[in-house]
PDB file of C-alpha atoms and ligand atoms in Angstrom:
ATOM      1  CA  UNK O   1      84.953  98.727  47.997  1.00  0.00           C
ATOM      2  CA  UNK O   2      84.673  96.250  44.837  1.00  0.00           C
ATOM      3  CA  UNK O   3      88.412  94.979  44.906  1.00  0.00           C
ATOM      4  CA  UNK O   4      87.373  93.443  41.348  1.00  0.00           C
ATOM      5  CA  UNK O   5      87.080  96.949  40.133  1.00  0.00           C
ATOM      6  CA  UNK O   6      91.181  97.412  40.522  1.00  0.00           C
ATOM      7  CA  UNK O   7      91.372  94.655  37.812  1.00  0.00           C
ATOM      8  CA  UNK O   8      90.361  97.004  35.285  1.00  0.00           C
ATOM      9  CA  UNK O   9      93.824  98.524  35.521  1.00  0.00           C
ATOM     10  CA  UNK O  10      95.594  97.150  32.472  1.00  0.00           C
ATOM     11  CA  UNK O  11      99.232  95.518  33.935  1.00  0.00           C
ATOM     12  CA  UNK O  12     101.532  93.541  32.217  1.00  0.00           C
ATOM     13  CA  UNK O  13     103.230  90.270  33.484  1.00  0.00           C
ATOM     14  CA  UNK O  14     107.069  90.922  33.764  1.00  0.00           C
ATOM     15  CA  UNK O  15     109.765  88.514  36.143  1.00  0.00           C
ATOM     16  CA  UNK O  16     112.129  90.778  38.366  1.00  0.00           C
ATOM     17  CA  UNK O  17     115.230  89.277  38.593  1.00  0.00           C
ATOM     18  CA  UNK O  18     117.789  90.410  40.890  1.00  0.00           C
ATOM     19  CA  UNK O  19     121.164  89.294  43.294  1.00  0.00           C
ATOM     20  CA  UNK O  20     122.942  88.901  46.718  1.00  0.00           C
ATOM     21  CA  UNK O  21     125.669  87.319  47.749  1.00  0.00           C
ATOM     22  CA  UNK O  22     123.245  84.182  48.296  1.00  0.00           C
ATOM     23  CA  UNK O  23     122.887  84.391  44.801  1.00  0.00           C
ATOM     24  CA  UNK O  24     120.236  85.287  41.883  1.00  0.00           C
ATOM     25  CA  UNK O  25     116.295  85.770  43.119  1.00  0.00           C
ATOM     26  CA  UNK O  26     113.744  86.003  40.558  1.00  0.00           C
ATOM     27  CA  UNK O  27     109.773  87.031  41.182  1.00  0.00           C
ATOM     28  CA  UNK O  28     106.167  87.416  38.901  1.00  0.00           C
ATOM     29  CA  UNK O  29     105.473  91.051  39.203  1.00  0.00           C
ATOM     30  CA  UNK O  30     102.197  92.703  37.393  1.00  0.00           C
ATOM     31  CA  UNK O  31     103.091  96.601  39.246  1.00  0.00           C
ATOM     32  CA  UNK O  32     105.489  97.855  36.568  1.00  0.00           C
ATOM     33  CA  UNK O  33     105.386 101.191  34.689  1.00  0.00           C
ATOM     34  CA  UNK O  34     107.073 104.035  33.260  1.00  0.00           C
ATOM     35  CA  UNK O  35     106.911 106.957  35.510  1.00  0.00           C
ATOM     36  CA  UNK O  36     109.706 109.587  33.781  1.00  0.00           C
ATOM     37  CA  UNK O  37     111.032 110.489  31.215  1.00  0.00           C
ATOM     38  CA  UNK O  38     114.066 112.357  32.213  1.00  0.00           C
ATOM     39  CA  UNK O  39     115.386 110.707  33.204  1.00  0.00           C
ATOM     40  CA  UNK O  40     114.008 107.383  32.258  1.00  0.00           C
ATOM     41  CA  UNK O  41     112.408 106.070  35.824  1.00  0.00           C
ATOM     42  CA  UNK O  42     110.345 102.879  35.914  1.00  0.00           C
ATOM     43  CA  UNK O  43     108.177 101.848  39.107  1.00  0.00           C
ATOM     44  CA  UNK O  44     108.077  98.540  40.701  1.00  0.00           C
ATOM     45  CA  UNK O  45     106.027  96.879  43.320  1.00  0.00           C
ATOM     46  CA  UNK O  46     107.002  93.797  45.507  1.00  0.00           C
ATOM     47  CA  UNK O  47     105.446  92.071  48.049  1.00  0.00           C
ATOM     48  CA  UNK O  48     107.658  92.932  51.417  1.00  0.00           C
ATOM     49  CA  UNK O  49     107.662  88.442  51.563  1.00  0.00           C
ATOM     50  CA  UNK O  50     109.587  88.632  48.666  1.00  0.00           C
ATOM     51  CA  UNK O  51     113.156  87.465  48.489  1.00  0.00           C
ATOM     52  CA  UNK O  52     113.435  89.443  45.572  1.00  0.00           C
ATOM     53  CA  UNK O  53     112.777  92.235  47.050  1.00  0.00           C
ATOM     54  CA  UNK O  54     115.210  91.936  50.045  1.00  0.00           C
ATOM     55  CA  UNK O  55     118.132  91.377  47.226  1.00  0.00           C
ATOM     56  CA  UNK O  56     116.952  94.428  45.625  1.00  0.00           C
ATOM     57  CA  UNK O  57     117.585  96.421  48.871  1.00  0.00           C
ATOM     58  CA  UNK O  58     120.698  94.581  49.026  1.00  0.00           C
ATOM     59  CA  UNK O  59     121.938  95.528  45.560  1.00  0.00           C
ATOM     60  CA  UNK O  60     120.490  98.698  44.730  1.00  0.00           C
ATOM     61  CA  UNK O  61     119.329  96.989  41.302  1.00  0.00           C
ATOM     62  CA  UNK O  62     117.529  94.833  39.342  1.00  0.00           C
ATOM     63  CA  UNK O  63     116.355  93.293  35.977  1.00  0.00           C
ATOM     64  CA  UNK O  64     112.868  93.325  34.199  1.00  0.00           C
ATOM     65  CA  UNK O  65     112.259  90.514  31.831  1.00  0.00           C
ATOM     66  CA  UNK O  66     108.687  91.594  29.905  1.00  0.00           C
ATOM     67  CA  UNK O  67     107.263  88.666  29.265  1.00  0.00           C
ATOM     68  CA  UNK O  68     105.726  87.644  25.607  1.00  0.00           C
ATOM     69  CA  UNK O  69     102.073  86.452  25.205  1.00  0.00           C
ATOM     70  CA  UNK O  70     103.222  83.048  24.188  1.00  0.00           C
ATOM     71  CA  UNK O  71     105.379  82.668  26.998  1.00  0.00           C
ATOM     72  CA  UNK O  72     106.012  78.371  28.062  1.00  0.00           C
ATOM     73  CA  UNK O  73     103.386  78.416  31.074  1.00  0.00           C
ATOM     74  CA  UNK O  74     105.585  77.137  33.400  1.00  0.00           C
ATOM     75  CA  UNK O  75     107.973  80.195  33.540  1.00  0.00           C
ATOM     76  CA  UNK O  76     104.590  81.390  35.283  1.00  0.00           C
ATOM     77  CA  UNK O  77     104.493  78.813  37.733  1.00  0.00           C
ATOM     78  CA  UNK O  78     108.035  79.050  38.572  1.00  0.00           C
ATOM     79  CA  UNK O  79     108.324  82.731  39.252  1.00  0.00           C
ATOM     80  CA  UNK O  80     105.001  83.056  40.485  1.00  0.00           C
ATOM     81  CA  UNK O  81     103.852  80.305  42.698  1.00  0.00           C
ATOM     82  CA  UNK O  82     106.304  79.600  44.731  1.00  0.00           C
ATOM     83  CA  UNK O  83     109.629  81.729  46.632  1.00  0.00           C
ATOM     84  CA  UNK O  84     113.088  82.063  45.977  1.00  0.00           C
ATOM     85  CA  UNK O  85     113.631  81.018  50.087  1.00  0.00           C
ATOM     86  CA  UNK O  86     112.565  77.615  48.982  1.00  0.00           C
ATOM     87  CA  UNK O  87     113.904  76.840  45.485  1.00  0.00           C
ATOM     88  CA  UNK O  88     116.690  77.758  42.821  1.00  0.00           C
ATOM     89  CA  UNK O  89     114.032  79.416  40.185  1.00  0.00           C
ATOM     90  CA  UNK O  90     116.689  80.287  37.919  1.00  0.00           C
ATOM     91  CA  UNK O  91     117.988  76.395  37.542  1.00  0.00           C
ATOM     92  CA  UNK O  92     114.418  75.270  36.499  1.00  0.00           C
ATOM     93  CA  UNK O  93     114.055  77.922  33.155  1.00  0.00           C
ATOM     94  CA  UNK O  94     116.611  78.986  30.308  1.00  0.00           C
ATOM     95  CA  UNK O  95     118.002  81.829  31.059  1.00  0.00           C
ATOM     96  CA  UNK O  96     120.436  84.346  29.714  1.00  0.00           C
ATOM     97  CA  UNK O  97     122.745  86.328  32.196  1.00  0.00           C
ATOM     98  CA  UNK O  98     123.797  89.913  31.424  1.00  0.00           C
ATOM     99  CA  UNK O  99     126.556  91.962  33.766  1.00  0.00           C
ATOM    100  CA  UNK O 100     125.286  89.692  36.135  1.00  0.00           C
ATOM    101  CA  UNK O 101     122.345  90.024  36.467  1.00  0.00           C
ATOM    102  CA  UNK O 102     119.364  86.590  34.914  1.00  0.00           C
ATOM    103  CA  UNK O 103     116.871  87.312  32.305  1.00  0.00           C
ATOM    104  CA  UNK O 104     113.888  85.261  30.633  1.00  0.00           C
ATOM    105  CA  UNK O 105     115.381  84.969  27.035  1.00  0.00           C
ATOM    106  CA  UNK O 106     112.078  84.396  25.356  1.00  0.00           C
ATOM    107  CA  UNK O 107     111.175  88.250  26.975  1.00  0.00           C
ATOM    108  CA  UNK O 108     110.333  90.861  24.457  1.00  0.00           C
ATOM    109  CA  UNK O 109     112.551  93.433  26.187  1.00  0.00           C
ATOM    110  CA  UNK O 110     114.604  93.478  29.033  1.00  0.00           C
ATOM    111  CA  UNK O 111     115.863  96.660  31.218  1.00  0.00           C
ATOM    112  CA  UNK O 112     117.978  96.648  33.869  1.00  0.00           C
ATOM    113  CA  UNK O 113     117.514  99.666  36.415  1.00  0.00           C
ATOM    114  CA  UNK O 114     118.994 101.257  39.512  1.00  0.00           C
ATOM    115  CA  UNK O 115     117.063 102.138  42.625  1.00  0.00           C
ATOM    116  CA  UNK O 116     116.929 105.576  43.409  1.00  0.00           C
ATOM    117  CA  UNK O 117     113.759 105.577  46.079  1.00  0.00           C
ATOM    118  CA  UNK O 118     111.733 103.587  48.094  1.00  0.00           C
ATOM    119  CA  UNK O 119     108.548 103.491  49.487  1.00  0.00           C
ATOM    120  CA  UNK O 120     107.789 101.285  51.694  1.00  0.00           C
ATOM    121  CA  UNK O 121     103.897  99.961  52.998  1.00  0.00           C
ATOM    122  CA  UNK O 122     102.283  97.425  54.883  1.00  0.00           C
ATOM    123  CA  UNK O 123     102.125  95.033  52.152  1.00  0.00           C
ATOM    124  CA  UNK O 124     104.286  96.083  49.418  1.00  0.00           C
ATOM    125  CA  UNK O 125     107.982  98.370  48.794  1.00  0.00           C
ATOM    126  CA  UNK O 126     107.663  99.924  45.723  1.00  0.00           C
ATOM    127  CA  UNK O 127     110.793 100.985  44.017  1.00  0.00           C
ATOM    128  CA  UNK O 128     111.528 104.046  41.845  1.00  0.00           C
ATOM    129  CA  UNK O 129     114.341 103.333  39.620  1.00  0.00           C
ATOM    130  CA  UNK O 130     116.482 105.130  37.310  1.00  0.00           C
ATOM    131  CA  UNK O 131     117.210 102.703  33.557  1.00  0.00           C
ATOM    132  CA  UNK O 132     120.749 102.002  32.859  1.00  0.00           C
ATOM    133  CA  UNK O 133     120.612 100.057  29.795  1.00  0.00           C
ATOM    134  CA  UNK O 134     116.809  98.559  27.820  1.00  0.00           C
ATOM    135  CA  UNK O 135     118.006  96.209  25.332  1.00  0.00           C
ATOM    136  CA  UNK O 136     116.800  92.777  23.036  1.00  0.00           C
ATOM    137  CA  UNK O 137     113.657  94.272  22.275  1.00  0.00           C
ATOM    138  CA  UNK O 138     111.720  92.035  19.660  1.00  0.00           C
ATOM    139  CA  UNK O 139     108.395  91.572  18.049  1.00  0.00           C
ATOM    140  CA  UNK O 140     105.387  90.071  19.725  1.00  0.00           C
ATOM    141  CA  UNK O 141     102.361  90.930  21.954  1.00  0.00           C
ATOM    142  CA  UNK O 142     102.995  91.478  25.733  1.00  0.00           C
ATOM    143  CA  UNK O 143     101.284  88.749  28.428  1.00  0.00           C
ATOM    144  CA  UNK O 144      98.383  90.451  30.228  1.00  0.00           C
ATOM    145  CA  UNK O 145      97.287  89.895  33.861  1.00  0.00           C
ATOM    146  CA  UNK O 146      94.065  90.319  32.518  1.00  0.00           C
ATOM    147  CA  UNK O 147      95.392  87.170  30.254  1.00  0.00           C
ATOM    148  CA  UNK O 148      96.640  85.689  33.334  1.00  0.00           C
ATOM    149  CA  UNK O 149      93.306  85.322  34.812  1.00  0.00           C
ATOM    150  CA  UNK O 150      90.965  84.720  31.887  1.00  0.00           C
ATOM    151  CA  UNK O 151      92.629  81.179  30.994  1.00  0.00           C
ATOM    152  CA  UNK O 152      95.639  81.377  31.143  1.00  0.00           C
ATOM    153  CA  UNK O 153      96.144  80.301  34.612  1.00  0.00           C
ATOM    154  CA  UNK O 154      94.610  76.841  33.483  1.00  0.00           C
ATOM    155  CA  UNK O 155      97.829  75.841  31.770  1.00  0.00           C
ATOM    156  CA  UNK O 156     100.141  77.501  34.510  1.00  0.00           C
ATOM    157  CA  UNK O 157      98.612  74.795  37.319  1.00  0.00           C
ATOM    158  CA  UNK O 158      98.976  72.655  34.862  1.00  0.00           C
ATOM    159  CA  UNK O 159     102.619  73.218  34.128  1.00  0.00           C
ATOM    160  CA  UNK O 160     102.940  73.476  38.221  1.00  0.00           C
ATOM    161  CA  UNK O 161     101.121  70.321  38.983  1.00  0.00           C
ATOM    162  CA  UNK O 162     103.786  68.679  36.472  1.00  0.00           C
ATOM    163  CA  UNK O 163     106.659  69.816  38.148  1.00  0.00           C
ATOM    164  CA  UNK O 164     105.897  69.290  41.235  1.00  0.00           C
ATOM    165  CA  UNK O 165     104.814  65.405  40.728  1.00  0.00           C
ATOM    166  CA  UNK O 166     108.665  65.426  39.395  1.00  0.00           C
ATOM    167  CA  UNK O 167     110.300  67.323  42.428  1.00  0.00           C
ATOM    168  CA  UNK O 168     112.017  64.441  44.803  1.00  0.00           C
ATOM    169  CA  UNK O 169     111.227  64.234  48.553  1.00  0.00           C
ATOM    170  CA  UNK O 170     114.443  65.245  49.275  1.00  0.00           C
ATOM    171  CA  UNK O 171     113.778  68.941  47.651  1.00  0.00           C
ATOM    172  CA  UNK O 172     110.454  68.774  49.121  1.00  0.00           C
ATOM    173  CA  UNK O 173     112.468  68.493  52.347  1.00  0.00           C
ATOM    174  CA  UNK O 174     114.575  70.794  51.572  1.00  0.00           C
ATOM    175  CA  UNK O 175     112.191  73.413  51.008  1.00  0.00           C
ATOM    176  CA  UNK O 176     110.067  72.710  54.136  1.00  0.00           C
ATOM    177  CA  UNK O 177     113.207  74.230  56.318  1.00  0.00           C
ATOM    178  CA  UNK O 178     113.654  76.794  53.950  1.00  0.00           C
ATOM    179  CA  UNK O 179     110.430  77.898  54.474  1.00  0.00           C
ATOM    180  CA  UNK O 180     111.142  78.628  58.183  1.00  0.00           C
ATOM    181  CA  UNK O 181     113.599  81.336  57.827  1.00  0.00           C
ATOM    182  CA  UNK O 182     112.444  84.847  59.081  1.00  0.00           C
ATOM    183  CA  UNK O 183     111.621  87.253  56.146  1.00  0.00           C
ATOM    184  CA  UNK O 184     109.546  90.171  57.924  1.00  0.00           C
ATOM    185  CA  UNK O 185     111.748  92.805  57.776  1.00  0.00           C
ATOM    186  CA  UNK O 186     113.203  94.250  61.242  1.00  0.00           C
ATOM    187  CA  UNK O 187     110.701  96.445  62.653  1.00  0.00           C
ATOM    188  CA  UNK O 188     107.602  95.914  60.349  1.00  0.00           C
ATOM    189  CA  UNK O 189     104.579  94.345  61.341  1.00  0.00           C
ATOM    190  CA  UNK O 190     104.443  90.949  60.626  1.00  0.00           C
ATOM    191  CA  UNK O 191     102.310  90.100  57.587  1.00  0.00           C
ATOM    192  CA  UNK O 192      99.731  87.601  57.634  1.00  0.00           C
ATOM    193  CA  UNK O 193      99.859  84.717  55.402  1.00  0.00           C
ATOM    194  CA  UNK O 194      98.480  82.034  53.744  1.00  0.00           C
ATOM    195  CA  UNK O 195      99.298  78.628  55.594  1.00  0.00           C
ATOM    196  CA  UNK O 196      98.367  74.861  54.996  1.00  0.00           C
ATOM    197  CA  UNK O 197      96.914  74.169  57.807  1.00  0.00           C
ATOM    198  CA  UNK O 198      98.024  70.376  57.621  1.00  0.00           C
ATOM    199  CA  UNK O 199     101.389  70.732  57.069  1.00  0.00           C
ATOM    200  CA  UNK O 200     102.415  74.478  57.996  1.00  0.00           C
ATOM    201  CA  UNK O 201     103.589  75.478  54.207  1.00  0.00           C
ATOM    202  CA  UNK O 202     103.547  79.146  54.046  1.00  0.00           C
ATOM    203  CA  UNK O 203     102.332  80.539  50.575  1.00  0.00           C
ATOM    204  CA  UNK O 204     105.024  83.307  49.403  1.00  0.00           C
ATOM    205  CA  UNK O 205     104.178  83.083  45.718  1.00  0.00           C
ATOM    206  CA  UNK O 206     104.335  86.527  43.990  1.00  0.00           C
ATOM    207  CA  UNK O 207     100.778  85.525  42.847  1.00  0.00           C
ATOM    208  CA  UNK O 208      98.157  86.848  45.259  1.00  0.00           C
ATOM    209  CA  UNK O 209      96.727  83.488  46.939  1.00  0.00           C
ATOM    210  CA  UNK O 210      93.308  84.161  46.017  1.00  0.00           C
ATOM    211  CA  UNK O 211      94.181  84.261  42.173  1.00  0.00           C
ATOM    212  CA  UNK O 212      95.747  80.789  42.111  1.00  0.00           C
ATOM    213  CA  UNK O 213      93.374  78.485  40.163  1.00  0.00           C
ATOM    214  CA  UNK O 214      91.100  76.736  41.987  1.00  0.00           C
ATOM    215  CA  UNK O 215      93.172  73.542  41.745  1.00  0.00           C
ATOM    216  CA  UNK O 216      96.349  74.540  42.925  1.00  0.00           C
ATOM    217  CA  UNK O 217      97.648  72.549  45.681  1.00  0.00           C
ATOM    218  CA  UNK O 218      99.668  72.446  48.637  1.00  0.00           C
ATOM    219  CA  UNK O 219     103.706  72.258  47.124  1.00  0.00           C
ATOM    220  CA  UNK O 220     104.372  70.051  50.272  1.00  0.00           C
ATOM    221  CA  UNK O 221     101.470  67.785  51.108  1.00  0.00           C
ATOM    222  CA  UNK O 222      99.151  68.035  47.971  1.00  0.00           C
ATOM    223  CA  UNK O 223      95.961  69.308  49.667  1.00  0.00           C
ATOM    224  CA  UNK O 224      93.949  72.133  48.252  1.00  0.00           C
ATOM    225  CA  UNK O 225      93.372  75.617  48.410  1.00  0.00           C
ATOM    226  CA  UNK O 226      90.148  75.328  50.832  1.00  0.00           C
ATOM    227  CA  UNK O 227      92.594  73.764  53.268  1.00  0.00           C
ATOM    228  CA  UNK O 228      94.965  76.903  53.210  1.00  0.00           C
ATOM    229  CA  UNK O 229      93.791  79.433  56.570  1.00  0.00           C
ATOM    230  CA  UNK O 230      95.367  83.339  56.644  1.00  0.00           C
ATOM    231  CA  UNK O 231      97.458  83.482  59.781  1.00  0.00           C
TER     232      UNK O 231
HETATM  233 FE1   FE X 301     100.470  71.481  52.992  1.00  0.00          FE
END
């Protein structure tokens, strides 16, 4: 099968946000569409690694931020390269909070939607969802996946690099325990991963690994992608 072939499915970029009693978890997703009309359902796809996801199932809810064309770069890198076990995504962007829930305010539309199915696979839940409110829709053209990888993923390691030069040891730290915590849900097979092999970092990005740019690097101990093993 040419896996390259499934790029020629047009998706959008778009970051789910969503909450638990921990607090607000926000992911990259490309997997979103309309699927009804009445009444108004949208689809969703997330990794089953994602802590967005788990608050989702938590909440029965969440928020979809469609992301402009001209979007800063390093929303990208934020909600897409790295997990919401390790870091606070929400504290590193603007954001505007509605009933509760985060959105990117630069988006040009956001919808906030209730779960009414699940399906659930080896790699991915996808959630069926009914709208409850679409709202602060504005001008502009939509950011592409097919964007994404054509260049645009240039100035989002770029952007990531940046930040993480300025992230302190002690968040480093931080995040290396964080990492630890079980996230395979009870009774699925456990997913394998991405992991440095020099330092154990597991990659839980909402990116797939293998469309990082070639010089992404380790967010704990710098080394590159050719150093990274699936485990
Ligand atoms: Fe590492």
């Amino acid at each position: 099968m040419q896996e390259n072939a499934l790029f020629a499915i047009t998706n959008g970029l778009y970051v789910l946000s969503a909450k638990d009693g921990a607090g607000f978890a926000g992911s990259l997703v490309d997997a979103v569409s309309q699927v009804a009309v009445t009444p108004y359902l949208v689809m969703v796809s997330c990794m089953n690694t994602s802590r967005t996801k788990e608050c989702i199932e938590a909440s029965g809810e969440f928020g979809i931020s469609v992301l402009p064309k001209d979007i800063d770069p390093f929303v990208i890198a934020n909600f897409g390269y790295q997990s919401s076990r390790d870091v606070q995504k929400w504290n590193n962007v603007a954001k505007v909070e509605i009933d509760g829930l985060p959105y990117v305010p630069e988006a040009l539309a956001k919808i906030r939607a209730r779960v009414v199915n699940k399906l659930v696979y080896a790699s991915n839940t996808v959630f069926i969802a009914e709208v409850v409110d679409a709202f602060d829709s504005r001008p502009g053209e939509p950011l592409t996946y097919k964007c994404y990888r054509d260049g645009f993923k240039e100035q989002v390691a770029v952007a990531f690099n940046a930040y993480k030069a300025g992230r302190s040891a002690g968040q480093a730290a931080c995040a290396a325990v964080a990492k630890t915590a079980p996230s395979a849900a009870a009774g699925q097979p456990a997913a394998k991963r991405w992991t440095c092999t020099l330092c154990g970092y597991v990659y839980e990005g909402d990116i797939p690994f293998e469309e990082l740019p070639d010089d992404w690097r380790c967010p704990l101990c710098g080394v590159g992608k050719e150093m990274f093993e699936l485990q």
